[in-house]
PDB file of C-alpha atoms in Angstrom:
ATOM      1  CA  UNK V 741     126.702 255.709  20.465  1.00  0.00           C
ATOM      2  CA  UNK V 742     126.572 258.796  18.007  1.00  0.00           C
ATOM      3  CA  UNK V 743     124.051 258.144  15.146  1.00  0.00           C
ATOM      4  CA  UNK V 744     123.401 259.763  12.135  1.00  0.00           C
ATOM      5  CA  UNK V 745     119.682 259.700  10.299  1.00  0.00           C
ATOM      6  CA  UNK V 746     119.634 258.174   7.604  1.00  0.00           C
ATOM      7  CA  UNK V 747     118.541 260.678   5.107  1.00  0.00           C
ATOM      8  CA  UNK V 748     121.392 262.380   5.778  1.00  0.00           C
ATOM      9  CA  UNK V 749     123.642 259.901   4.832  1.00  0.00           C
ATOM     10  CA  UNK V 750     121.998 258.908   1.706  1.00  0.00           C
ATOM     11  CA  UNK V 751     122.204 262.659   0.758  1.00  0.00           C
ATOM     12  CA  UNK V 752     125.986 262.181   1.227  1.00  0.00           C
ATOM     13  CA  UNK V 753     126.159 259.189  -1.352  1.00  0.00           C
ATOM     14  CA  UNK V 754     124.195 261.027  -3.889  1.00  0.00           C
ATOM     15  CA  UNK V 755     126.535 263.676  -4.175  1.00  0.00           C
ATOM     16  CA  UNK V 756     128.842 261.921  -4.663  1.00  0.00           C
ATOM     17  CA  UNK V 757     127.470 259.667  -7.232  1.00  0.00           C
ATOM     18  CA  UNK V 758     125.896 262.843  -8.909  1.00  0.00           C
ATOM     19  CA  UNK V 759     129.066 264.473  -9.161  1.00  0.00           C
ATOM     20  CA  UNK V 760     131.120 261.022 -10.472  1.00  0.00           C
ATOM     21  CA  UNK V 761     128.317 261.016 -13.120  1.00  0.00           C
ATOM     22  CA  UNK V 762     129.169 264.599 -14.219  1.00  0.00           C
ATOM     23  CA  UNK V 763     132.969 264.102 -13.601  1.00  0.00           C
ATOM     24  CA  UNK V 764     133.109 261.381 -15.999  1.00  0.00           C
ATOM     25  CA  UNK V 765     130.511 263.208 -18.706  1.00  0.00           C
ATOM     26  CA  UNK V 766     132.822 266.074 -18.397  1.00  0.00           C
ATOM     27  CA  UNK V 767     136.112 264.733 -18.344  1.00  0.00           C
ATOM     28  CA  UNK V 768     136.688 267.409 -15.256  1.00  0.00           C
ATOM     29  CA  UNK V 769     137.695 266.986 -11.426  1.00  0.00           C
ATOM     30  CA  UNK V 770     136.383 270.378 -10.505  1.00  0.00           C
ATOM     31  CA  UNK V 771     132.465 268.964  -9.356  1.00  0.00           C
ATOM     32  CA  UNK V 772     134.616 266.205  -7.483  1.00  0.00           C
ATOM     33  CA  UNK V 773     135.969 268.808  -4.950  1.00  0.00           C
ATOM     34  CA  UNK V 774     132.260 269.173  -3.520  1.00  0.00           C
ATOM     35  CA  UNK V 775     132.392 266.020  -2.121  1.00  0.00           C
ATOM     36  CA  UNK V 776     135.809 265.819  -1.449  1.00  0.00           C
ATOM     37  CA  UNK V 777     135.218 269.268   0.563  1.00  0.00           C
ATOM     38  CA  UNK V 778     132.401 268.141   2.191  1.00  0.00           C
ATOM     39  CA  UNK V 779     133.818 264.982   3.085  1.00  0.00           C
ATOM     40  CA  UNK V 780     137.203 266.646   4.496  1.00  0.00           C
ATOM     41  CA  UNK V 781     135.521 269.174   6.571  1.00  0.00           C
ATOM     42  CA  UNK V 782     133.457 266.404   7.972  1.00  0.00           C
ATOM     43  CA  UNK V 783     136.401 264.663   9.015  1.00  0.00           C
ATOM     44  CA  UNK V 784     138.026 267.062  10.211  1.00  0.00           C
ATOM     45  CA  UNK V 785     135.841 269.628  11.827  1.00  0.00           C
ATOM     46  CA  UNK V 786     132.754 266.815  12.429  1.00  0.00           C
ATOM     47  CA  UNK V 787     130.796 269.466   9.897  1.00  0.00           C
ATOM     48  CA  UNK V 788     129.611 268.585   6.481  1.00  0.00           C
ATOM     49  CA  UNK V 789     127.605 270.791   4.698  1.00  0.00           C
ATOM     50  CA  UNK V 790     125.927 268.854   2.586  1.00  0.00           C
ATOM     51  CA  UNK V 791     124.278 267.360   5.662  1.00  0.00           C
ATOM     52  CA  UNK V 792     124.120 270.681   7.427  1.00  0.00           C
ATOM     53  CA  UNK V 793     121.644 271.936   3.734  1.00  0.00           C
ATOM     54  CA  UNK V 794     119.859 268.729   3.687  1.00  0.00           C
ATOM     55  CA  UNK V 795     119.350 268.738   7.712  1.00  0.00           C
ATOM     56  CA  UNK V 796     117.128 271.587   6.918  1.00  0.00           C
ATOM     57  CA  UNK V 797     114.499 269.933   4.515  1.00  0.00           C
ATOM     58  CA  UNK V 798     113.702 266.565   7.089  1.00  0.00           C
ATOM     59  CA  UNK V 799     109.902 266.730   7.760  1.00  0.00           C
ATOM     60  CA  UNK V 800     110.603 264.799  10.734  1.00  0.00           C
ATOM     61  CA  UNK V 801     113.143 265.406  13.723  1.00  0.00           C
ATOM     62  CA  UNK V 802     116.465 263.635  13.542  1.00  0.00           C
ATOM     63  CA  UNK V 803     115.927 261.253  15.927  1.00  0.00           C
ATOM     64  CA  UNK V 804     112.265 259.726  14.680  1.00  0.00           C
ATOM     65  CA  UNK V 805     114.467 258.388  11.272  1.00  0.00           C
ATOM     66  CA  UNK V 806     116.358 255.255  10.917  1.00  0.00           C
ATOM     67  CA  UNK V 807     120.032 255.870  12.321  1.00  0.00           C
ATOM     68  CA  UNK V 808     123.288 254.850  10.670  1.00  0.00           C
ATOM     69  CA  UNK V 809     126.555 254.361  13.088  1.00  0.00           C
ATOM     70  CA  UNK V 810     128.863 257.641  13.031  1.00  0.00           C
ATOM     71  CA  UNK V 811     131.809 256.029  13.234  1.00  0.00           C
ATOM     72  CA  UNK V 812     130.979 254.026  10.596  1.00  0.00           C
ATOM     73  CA  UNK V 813     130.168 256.890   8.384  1.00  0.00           C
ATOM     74  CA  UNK V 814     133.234 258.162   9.209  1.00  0.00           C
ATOM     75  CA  UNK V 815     135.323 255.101   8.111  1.00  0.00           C
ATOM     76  CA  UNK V 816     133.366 255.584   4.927  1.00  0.00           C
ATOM     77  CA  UNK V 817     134.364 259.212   4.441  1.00  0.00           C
ATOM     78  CA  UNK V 818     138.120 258.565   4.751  1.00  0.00           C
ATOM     79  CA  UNK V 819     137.612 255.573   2.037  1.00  0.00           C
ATOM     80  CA  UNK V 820     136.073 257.944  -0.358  1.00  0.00           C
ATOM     81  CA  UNK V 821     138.637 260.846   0.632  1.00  0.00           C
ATOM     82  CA  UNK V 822     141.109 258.788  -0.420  1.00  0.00           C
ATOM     83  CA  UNK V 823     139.830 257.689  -3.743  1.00  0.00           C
ATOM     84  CA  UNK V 824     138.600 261.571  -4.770  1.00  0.00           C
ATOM     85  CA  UNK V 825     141.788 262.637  -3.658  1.00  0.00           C
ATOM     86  CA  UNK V 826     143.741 260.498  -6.429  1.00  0.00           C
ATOM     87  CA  UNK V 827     140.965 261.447  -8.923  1.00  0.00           C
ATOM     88  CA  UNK V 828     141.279 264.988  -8.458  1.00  0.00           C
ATOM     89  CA  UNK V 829     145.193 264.441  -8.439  1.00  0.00           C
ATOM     90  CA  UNK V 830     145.614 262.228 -11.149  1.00  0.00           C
ATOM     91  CA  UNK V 831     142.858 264.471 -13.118  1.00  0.00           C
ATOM     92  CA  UNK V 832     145.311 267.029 -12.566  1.00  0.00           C
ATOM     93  CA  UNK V 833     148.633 265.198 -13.708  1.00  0.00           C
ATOM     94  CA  UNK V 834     146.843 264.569 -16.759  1.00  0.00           C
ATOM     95  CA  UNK V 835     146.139 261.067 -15.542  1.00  0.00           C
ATOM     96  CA  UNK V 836     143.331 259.755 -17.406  1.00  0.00           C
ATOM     97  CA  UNK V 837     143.005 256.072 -17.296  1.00  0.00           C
ATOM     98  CA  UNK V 838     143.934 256.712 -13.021  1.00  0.00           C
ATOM     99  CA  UNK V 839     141.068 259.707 -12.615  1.00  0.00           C
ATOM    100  CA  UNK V 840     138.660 256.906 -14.123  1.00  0.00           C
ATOM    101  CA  UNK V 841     139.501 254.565 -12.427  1.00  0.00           C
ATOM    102  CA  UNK V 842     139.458 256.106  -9.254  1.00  0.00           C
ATOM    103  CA  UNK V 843     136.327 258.005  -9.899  1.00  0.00           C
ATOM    104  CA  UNK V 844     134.338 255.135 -11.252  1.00  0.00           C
ATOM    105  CA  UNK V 845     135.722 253.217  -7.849  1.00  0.00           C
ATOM    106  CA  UNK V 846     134.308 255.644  -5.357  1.00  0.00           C
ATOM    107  CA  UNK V 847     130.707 255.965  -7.274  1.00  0.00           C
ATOM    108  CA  UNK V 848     130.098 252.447  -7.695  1.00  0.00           C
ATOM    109  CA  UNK V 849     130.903 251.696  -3.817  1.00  0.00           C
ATOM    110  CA  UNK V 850     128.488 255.151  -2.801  1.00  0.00           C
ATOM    111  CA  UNK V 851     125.795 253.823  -6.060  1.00  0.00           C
ATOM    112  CA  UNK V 852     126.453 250.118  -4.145  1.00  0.00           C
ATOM    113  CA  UNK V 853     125.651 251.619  -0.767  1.00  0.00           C
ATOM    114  CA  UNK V 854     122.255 253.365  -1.753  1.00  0.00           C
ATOM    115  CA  UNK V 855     121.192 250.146  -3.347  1.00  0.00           C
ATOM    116  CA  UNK V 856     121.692 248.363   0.473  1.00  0.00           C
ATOM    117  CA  UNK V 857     125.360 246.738   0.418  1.00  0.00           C
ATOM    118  CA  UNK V 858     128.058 248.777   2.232  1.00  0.00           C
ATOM    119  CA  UNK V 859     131.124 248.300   1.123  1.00  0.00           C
ATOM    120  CA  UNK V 860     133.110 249.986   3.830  1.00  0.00           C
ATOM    121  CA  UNK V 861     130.981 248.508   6.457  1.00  0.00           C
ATOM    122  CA  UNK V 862     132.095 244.752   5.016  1.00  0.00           C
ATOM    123  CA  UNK V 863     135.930 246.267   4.956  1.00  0.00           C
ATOM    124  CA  UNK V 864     135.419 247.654   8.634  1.00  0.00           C
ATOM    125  CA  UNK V 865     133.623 244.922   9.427  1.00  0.00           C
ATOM    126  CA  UNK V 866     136.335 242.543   8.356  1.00  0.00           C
ATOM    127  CA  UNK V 867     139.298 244.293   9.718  1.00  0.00           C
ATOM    128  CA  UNK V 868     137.802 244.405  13.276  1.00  0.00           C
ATOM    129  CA  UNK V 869     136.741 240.769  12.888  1.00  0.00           C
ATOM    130  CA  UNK V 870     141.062 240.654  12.442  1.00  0.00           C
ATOM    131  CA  UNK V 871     141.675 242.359  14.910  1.00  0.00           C
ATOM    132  CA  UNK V 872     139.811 240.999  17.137  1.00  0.00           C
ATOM    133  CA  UNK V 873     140.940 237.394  16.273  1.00  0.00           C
ATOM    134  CA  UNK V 874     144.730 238.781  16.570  1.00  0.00           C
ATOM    135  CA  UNK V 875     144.568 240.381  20.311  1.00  0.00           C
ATOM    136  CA  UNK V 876     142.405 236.739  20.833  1.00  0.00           C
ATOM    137  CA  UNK V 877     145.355 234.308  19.676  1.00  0.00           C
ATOM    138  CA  UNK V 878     147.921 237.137  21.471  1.00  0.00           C
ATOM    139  CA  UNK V 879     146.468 236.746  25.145  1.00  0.00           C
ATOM    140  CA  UNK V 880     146.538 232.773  24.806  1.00  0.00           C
TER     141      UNK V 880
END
């Protein structure tokens, strides 16, 4: 099972609740795209650089902190893709009320998840639960 430490993963929801904060101060998409960069690249290419900068200032190797579940991060990324891809989008349609909504959506579920409650992991947790219940009441 991959792991991730998790430092690194709390490094990923501060930036994006630091950059919601400023997006909403500012009125402006533009700090959103460092996350949503971040995030996309990480999906796509398994590199994100935010963890890749903040990789570099753990006094302690990787493996000696606690560990979060990869694919759950992942699950988690595509969640807040999607919601900073309809800010940014909506920011630039000139969609207000949509941008703040969206915005304030993705930083209260990453503000959420440094305070100990995982949003995603309750949605993943309850669509495998589903799933799982579905293939179940298939085989009988």
């Amino acid at each position: 099972m991959r792991t991730i430490p998790k430092p690194l993963v709390l490094a990923n929801q501060w930036t994006i609740v630091l950059s919601v904060v400023i997006s909403l101060i500012t009125q402006s998409a533009w700090i959103l795209f460092i996350p949503l960069v971040s995030c996309l690249l990480s999906l796509f290419t398994g590199f994100n650089p935010v963890l890749a900068l903040v990789k570099q200032f753990l006094s302690k190797s990787p493996d000696q902190y606690e560990q979060e579940d990869y694919d759950q991060l992942q699950f988690n990324q595509w969640m807040a893709v999607g919601f900073l891809l309809v800010a940014t989008i909506s920011f630039f349609m000139n969609w207000s009320v949509l941008f703040n909504i969206a915005t304030v959506m993705v930083g209260i579920a990453a503000l959420v998840a440094i305070m100990g409650f995982c949003i995603g992991c309750f949605i993943r947790f309850q669509y495998q639960k589903w799933n799982y219940r579905r293939k179940k009441s298939a085989a009988q």
